[in-house]
Coordinates of C-alpha atoms in Angstrom, one line a residue:
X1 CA 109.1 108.6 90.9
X2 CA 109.4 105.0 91.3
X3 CA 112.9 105.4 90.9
X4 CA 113.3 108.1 93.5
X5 CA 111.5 105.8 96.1
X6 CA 113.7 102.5 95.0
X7 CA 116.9 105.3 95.5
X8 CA 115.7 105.3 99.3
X9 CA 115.4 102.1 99.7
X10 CA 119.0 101.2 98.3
X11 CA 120.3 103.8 100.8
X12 CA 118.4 102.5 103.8
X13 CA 119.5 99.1 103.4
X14 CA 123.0 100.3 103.2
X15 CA 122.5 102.1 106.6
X16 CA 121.0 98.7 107.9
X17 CA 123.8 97.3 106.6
X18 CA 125.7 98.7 108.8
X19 CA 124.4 97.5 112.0
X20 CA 125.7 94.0 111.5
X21 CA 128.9 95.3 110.2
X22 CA 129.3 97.3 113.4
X23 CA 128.7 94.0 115.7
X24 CA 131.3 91.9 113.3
X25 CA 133.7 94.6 114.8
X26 CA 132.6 94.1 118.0
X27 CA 132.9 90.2 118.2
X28 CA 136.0 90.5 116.2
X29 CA 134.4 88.9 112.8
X30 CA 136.1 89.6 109.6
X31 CA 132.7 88.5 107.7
X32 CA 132.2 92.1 109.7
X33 CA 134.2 93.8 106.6
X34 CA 131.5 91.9 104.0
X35 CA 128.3 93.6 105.4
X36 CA 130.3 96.9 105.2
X37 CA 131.1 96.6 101.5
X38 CA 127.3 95.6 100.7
X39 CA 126.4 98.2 102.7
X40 CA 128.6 100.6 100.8
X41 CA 127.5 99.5 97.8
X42 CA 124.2 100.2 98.1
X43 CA 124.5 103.3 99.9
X44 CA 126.8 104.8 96.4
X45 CA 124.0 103.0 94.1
X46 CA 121.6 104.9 96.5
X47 CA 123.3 108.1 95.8
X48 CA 124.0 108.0 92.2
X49 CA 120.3 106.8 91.6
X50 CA 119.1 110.2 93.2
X51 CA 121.8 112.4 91.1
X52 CA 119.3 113.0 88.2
X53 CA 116.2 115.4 90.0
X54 CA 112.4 114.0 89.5
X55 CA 110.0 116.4 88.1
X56 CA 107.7 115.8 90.4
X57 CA 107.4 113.7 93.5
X58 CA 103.7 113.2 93.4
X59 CA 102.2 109.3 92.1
X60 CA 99.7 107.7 92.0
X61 CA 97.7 104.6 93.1
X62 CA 99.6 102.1 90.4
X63 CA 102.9 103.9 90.6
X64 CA 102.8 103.0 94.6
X65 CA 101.8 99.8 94.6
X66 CA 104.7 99.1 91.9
X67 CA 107.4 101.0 94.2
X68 CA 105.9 98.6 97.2
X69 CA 106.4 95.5 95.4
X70 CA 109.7 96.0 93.9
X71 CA 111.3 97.9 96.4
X72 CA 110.6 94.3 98.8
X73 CA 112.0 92.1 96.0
X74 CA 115.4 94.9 96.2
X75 CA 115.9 94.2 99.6
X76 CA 115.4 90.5 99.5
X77 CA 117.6 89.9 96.6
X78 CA 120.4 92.1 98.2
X79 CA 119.6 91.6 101.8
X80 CA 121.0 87.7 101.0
X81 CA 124.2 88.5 99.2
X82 CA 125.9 89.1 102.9
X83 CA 124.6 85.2 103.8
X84 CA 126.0 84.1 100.4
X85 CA 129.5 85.8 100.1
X86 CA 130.5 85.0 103.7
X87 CA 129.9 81.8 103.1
X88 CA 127.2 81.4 106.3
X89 CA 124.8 79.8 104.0
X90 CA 126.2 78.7 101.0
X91 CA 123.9 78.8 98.2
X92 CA 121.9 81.6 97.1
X93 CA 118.5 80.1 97.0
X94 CA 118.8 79.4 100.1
X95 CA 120.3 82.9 101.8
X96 CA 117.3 84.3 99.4
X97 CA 114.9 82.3 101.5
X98 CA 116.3 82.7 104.7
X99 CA 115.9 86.7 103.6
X100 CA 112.6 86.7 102.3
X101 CA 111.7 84.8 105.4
X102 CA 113.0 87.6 107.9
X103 CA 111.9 90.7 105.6
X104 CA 108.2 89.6 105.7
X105 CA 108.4 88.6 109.7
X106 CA 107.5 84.9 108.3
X107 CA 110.5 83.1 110.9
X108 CA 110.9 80.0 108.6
X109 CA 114.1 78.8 107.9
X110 CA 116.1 76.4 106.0
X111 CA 118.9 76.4 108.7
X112 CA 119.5 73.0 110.9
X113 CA 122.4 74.8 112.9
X114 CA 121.2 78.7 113.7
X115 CA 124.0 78.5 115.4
X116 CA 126.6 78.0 113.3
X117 CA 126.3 81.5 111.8
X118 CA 128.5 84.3 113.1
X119 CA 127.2 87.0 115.4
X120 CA 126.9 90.1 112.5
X121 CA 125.0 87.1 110.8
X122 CA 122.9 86.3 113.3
X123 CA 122.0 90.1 114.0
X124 CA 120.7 90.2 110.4
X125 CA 119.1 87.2 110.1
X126 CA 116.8 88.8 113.5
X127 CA 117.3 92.8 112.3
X128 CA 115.3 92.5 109.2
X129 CA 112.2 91.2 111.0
X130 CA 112.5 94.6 112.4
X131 CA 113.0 96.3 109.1
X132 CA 110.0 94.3 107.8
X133 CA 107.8 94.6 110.8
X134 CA 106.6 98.1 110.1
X135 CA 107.9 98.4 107.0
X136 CA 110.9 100.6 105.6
X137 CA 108.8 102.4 103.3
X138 CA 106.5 103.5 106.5
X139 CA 110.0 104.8 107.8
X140 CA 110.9 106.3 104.2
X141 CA 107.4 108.1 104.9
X142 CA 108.3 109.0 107.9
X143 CA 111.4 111.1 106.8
X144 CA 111.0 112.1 103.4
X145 CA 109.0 115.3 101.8
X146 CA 106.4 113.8 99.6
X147 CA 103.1 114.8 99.1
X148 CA 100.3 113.7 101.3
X149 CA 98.5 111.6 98.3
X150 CA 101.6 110.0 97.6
X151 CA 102.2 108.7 100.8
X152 CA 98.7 107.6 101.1
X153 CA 99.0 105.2 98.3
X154 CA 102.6 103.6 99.4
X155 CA 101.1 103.2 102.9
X156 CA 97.9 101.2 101.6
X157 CA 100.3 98.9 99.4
X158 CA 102.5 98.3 102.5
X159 CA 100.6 98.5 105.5
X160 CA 98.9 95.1 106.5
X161 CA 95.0 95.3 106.9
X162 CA 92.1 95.5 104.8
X163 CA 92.0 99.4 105.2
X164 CA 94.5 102.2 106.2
X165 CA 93.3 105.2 107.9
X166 CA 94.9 108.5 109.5
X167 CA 95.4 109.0 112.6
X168 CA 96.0 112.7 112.6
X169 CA 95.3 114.7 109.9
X170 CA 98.9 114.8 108.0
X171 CA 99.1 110.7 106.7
X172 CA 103.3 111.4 107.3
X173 CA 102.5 112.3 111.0
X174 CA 100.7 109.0 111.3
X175 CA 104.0 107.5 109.6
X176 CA 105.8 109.0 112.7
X177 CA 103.5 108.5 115.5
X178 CA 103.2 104.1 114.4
X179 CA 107.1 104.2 114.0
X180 CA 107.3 106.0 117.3
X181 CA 105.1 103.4 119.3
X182 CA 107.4 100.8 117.6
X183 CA 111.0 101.8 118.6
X184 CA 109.4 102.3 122.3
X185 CA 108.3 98.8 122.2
X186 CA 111.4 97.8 121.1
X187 CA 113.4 99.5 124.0
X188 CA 111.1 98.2 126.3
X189 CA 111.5 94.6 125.6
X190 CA 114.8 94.4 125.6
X191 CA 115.2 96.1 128.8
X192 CA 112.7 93.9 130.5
X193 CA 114.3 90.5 128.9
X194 CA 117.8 92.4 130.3
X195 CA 116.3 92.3 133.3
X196 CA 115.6 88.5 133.3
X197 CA 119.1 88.1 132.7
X198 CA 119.7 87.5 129.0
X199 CA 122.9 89.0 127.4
X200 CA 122.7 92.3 125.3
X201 CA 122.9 90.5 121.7
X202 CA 120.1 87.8 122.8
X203 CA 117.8 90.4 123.9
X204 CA 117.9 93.0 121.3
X205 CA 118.1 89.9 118.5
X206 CA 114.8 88.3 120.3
X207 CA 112.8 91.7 120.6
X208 CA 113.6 91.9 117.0
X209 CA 111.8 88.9 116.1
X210 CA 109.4 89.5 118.6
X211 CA 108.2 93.3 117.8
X212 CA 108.1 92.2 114.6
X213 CA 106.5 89.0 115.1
X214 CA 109.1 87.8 112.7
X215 CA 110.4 84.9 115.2
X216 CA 114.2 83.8 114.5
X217 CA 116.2 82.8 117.3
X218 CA 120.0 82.1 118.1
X219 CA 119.6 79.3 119.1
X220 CA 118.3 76.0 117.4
X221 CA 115.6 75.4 120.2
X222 CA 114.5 78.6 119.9
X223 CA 113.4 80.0 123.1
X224 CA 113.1 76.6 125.1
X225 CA 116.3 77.0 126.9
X226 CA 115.6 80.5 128.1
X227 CA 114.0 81.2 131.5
X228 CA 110.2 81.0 132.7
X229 CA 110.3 84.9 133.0
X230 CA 111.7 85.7 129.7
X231 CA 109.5 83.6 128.0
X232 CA 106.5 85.6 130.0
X233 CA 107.7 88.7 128.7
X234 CA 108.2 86.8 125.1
X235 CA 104.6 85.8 125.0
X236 CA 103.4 89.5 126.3
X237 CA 105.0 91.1 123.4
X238 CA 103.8 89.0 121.1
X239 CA 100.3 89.6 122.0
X240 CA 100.9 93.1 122.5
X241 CA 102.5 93.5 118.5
X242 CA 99.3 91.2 117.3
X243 CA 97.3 94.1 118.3
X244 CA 96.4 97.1 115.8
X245 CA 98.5 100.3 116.5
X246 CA 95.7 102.3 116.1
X247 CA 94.6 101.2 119.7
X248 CA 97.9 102.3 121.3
X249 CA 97.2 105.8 119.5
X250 CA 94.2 106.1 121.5
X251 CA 95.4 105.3 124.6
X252 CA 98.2 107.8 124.0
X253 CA 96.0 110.5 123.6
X254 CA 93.5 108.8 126.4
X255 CA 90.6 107.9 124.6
X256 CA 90.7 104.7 126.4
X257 CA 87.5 103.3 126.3
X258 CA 87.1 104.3 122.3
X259 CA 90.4 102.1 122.6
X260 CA 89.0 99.4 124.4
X261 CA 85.4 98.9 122.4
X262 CA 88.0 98.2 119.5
X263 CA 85.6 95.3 117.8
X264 CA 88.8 93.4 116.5
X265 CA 90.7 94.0 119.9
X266 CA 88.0 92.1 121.7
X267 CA 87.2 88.9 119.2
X268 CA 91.0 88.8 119.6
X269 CA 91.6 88.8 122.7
X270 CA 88.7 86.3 123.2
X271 CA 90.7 83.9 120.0
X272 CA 93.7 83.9 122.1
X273 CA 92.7 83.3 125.9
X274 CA 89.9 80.7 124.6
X275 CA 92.5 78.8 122.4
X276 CA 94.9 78.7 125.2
X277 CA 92.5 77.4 127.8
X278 CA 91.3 74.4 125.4
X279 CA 95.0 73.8 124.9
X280 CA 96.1 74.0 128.5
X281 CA 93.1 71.5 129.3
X282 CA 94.0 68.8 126.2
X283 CA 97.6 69.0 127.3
X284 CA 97.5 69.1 130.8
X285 CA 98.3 65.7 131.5
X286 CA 102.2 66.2 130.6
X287 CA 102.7 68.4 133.0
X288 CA 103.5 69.0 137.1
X289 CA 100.4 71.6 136.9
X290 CA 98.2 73.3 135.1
X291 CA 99.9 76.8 135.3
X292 CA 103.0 75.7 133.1
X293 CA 100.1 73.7 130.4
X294 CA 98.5 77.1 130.3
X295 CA 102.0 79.1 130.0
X296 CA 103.2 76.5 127.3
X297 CA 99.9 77.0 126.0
X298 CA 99.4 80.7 125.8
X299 CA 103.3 80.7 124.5
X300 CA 102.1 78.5 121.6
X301 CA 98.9 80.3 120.7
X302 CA 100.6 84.3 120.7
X303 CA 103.2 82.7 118.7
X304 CA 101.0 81.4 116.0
X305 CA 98.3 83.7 116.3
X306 CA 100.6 86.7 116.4
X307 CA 102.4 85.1 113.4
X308 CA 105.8 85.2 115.5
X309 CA 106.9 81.6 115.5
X310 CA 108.9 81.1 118.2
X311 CA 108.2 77.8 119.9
X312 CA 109.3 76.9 123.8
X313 CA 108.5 73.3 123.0
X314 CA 107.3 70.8 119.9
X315 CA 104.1 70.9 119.3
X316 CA 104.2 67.9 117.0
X317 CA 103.8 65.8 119.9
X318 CA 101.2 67.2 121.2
X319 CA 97.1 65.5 120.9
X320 CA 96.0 66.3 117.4
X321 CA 92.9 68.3 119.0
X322 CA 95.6 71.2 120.3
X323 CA 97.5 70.6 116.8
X324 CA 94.1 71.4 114.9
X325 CA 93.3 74.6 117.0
X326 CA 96.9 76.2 115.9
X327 CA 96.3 75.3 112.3
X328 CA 93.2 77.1 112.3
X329 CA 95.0 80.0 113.9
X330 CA 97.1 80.5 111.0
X331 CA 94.2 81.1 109.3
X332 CA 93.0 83.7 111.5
X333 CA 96.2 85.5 112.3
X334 CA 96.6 89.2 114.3
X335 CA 95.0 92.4 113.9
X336 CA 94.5 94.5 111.5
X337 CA 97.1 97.9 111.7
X338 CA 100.0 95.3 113.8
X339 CA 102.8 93.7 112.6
X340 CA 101.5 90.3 112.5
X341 CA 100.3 88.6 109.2
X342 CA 97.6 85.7 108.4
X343 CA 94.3 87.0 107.5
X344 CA 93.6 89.6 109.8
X345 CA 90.6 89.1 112.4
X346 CA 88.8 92.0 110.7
X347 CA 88.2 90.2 107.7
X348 CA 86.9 86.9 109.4
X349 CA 84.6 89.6 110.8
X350 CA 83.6 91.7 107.8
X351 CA 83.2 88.2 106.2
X352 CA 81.2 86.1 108.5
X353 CA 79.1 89.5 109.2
X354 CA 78.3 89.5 105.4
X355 CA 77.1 85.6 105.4
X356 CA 74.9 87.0 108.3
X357 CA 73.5 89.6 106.2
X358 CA 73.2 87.7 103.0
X359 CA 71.2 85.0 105.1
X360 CA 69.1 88.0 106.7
X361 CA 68.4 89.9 103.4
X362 CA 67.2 86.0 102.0
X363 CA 65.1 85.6 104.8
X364 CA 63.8 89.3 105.3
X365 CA 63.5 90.5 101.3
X366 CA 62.3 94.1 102.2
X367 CA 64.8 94.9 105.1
X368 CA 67.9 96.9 104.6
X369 CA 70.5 94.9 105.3
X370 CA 74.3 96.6 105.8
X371 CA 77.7 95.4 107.6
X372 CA 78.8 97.0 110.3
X373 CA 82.0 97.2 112.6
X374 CA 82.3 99.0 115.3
X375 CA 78.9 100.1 115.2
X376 CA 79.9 102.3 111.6
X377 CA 78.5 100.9 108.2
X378 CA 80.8 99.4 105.6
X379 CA 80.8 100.2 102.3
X380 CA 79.8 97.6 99.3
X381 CA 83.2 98.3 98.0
X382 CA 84.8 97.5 101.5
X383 CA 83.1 94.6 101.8
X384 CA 83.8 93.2 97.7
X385 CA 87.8 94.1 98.5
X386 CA 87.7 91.6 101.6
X387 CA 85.7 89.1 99.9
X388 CA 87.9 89.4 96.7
X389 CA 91.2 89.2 99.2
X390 CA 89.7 85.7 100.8
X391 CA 89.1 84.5 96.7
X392 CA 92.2 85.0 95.9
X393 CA 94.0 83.7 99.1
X394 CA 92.0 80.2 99.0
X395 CA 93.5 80.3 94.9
X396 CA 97.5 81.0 95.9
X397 CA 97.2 78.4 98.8
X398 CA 95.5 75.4 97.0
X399 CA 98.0 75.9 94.0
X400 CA 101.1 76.5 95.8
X401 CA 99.7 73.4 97.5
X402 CA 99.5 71.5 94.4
X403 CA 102.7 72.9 93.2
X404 CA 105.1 71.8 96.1
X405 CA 103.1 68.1 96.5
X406 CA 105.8 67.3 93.5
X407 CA 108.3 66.8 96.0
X408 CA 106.4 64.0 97.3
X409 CA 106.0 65.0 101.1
X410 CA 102.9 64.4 103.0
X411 CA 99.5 66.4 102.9
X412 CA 100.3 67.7 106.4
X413 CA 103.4 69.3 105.7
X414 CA 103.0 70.7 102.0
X415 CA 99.7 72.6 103.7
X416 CA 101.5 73.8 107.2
X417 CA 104.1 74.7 105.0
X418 CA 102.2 76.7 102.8
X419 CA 100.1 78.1 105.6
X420 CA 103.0 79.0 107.6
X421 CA 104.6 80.8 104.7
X422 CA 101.6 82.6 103.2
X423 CA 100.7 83.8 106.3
X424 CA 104.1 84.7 107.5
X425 CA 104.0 82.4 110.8
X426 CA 107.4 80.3 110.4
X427 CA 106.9 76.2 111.4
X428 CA 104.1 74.1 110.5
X429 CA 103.9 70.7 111.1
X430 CA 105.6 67.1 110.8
X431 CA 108.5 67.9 108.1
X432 CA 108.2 71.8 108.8
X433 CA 107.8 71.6 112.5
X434 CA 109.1 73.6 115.0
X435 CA 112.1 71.2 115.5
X436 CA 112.5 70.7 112.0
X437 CA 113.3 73.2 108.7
X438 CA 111.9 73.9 104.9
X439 CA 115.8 72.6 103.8
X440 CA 114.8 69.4 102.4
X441 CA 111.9 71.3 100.0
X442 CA 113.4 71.4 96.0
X443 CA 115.0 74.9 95.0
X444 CA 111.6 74.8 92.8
X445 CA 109.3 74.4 96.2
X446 CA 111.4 76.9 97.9
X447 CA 110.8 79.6 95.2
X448 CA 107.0 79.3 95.4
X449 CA 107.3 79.2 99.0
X450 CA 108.8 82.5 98.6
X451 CA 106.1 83.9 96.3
X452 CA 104.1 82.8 99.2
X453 CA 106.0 84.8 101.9
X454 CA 106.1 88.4 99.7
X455 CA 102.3 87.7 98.8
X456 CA 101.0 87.1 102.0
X457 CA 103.3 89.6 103.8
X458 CA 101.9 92.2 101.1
X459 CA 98.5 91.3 101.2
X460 CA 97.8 89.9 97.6
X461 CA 97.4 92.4 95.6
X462 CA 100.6 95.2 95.2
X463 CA 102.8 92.0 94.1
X464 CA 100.3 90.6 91.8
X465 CA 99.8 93.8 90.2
X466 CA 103.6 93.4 88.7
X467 CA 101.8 90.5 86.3
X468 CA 98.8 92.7 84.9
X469 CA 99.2 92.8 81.3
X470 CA 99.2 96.0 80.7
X471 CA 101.6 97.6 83.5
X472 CA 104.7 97.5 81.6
X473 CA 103.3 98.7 78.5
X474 CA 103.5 102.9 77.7
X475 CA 99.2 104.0 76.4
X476 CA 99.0 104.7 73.1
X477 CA 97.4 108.1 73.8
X478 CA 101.3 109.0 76.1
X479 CA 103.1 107.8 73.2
X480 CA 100.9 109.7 71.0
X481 CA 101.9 113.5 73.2
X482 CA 105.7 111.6 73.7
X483 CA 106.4 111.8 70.0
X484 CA 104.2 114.9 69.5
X485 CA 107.0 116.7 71.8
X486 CA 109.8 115.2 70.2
X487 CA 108.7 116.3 66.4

């Protein structure tokens, strides 16, 4: 079944692949001809993978988060070979990176001329935030016949959040209805950036990166150069993709105020507006007025707390008391359900709501003490997976910490680098700021880095699994009824 589901993913590429090929025609770019012979490739290893017929299309809970893991690792590992052979970034570690970095929305880059790269290039570099965004297995859910259980445990490997739930009662009908909400954001944005005057290519490349809240531009200052009113509709799509789908559902089918009481939508919200303001007042003096401190602001904060990345100016400079409030944002990331990464706000919730009960049950013996989130009780399993998630998240950043401190940089930038990667934001700070690149890290920091980027991006867990000991190993007891048959 696994390979059935890695067959998919071989031919989706390959239809992705096309894309860029298709705008290499249009600008007149013979490195055009090199995404059509990858994406060829894949779309005959696609089709000769399915040849052979599965006995069954139904898996289970291991099998899905195996097919999740490897089927990201596929696309990295091919989605860099059009980089590599054109020549557009020259060695493979590097195109790897640059990949890993735009399949799992993270925006950081080991480019110091974006643009430099051709156009079909450039298209790629911004479509696979919108691959990763949602996912392509959501969209492989979306489309294919498997059974409801089966989908069920791809989607909980993939999805980002500390729970996946239904929205209607047929989990592939959910696959539709989130992939639905996300091509109509998509054609929204770049009709309203079209509108504020930029070309067809930057608009659909930038609502790429910002739908997905992947964040690479096309050009090196990101989106500094563009207009006051692109950048507003920038920074509202950023916020609006930081938000949990789930919402949108329920406006769609007008439950609006059930949409609205959303716990995580509000402490959100609240994270955003509230870091903005004490931003815009701490940075207020390098500016004509406090409108444009509070639009750099708000930019800033979406970006980061959205996991997007794009910056309209370099917060380096700015007073370290602004600079501290974004690094805690990385932390804290989007919601739950979006396609933003970090930690989710749910957690911090579930988490600092089980401190709060711990401290109660202490202090009240007798009382029944339970965590709640929008006004429903969680379950003790709930509650151990988030507080197992922020365990093992503290472990992975302290030792890819440790490990990239080898190439001698300073603590600032070996933890924004890690934060920002882990978390899939894009620049951090000093050496790995917004007007700077990861380039300079050793091939050795760059492939913990990417550990970093698939783990975070995957939530822990699915990619981790790949290491437990006994994965790749056949029970005895199926051996046992193997050979049994065979005799």
């Amino acid at each position: 079944m696994i390979r059935y589901i890695l067959a998919w993913v071989f031919t989706f590429e390959g239809m992705f692949l096309m894309l860029p090929a298709i705008v290499g025609g249009i600008y007149g770019e013979k490195q055009g001809l090199v995404y059509l012979a990858i994406a060829a490739g894949c779309l005959l290893v696609g089709t000769l993978s399915r040849i052979r017929k599965i006995r069954s299309k139904v898996f289970y809970s291991k099998e899905g988060f195996v097919a999740v893991s490897l089927s990201w690792i596929i696309m990295s590992l091919v989605g860099a070979l059009p980089f590599f052979i054109t020549g557009d970034i020259p060695a493979y570690e590097d195109a790897l990176f640059e990949t890993i970095s735009g399949f799992t929305t993270t925006g950081s880059s080991i480019l110091s001329n974006v643009e430099a790269l051709t156009h079909c290039s450039l298209f790629w570099r911004s479509f696979t935030h919108w691959i990763g965004g949602m996912g392509v297995l959501v969209f492989i859910m979306a489309v294919l016949p498997l059974s409801g259980g089966s989908i069920m445990h791809l989607m909980r490997a993939e999805s980002p959040g500390p729970a996946v739930g239904k929205l209607v009662p047929k989990i592939r009908h959910t696959a539709m209805i989130l992939y639905g909400i996300y091509i109509v954001f998509t054609l929204v944005e770049i009709i309203a950036l079209l509108i504020t005057g930029m070309s067809p290519f930057e608009a659909m490349t930038l609502t790429f990166g910002t739908v997905g809240t992947g964040g690479f531009g096309v050009l090196n200052d990101s989106i500094a150069s563009y207009s006051l009113a692109s950048q507003i509709v920038i920074t509202t799509f950023m916020i609006i993709c930081s938000i949990n789908f789930n919402v949108y559902y329920l406006l769609l089918i007008r439950k609006t105020k059930e949409a609205f009481m959303n716990q995580e939508l509000r402490y959100y919200l609240g994270i955003v507006f509230g870091s903005a303001l004490l931003i815009a007042i701490n940075i207020k003096g390098s500016f004509d007025n406090f409108f444009m401190a509070f639009h750099t602001a708000l930019f800033q904060v979406a970006s980061v707390s959205s996991t997007t990345g794009f910056a309209t100016t370099d917060f380096n400079l700015w007073p370290e008391f602004s600079k501290t409030i974004l690094v805690l944002l990385m932390f804290v990331g989007a919601c739950a359900g979006s396609t933003g990464g970090g930690i989710k706000v749910s957690r911090l919730v579930v988490f600092l709501k089980a401190i709060k009960s711990e401290v109660m049950s202490i202090t009240h013996p007798r009382s029944v003490q339970k965590v709640q989130t929008d006004g429903r009780p969680l379950s003790n399993d709930a509650v151990r997976r988030v507080l197992c998630y922020l365990g093992a998240y503290v472990i992975i950043v302290l030792a890819s910490i440790l490990l990239i401190s080898l190439d001698g940089k300073d603590m600032t930038t070996n933890l924004t680098a890690v934060m920002a990667t882990f978390n899939n934001i894009g620049p951090g700070l000093n050496l790995v700021g917004p007007t700077s690149n990861f380039g300079d890290y050793s091939v050795f920091s760059k492939i913990v880095l990417m550990f970093d980027m698939l783990v975070g991006r995957l939530e822990i867990f699915p990619l981790l699994i790949l290491f437990a000991p006994g994965l790749w190993t056949v029970p005895k007891r199926r051996l046992a009824k193997k050979k049994k048959n065979f005799e």
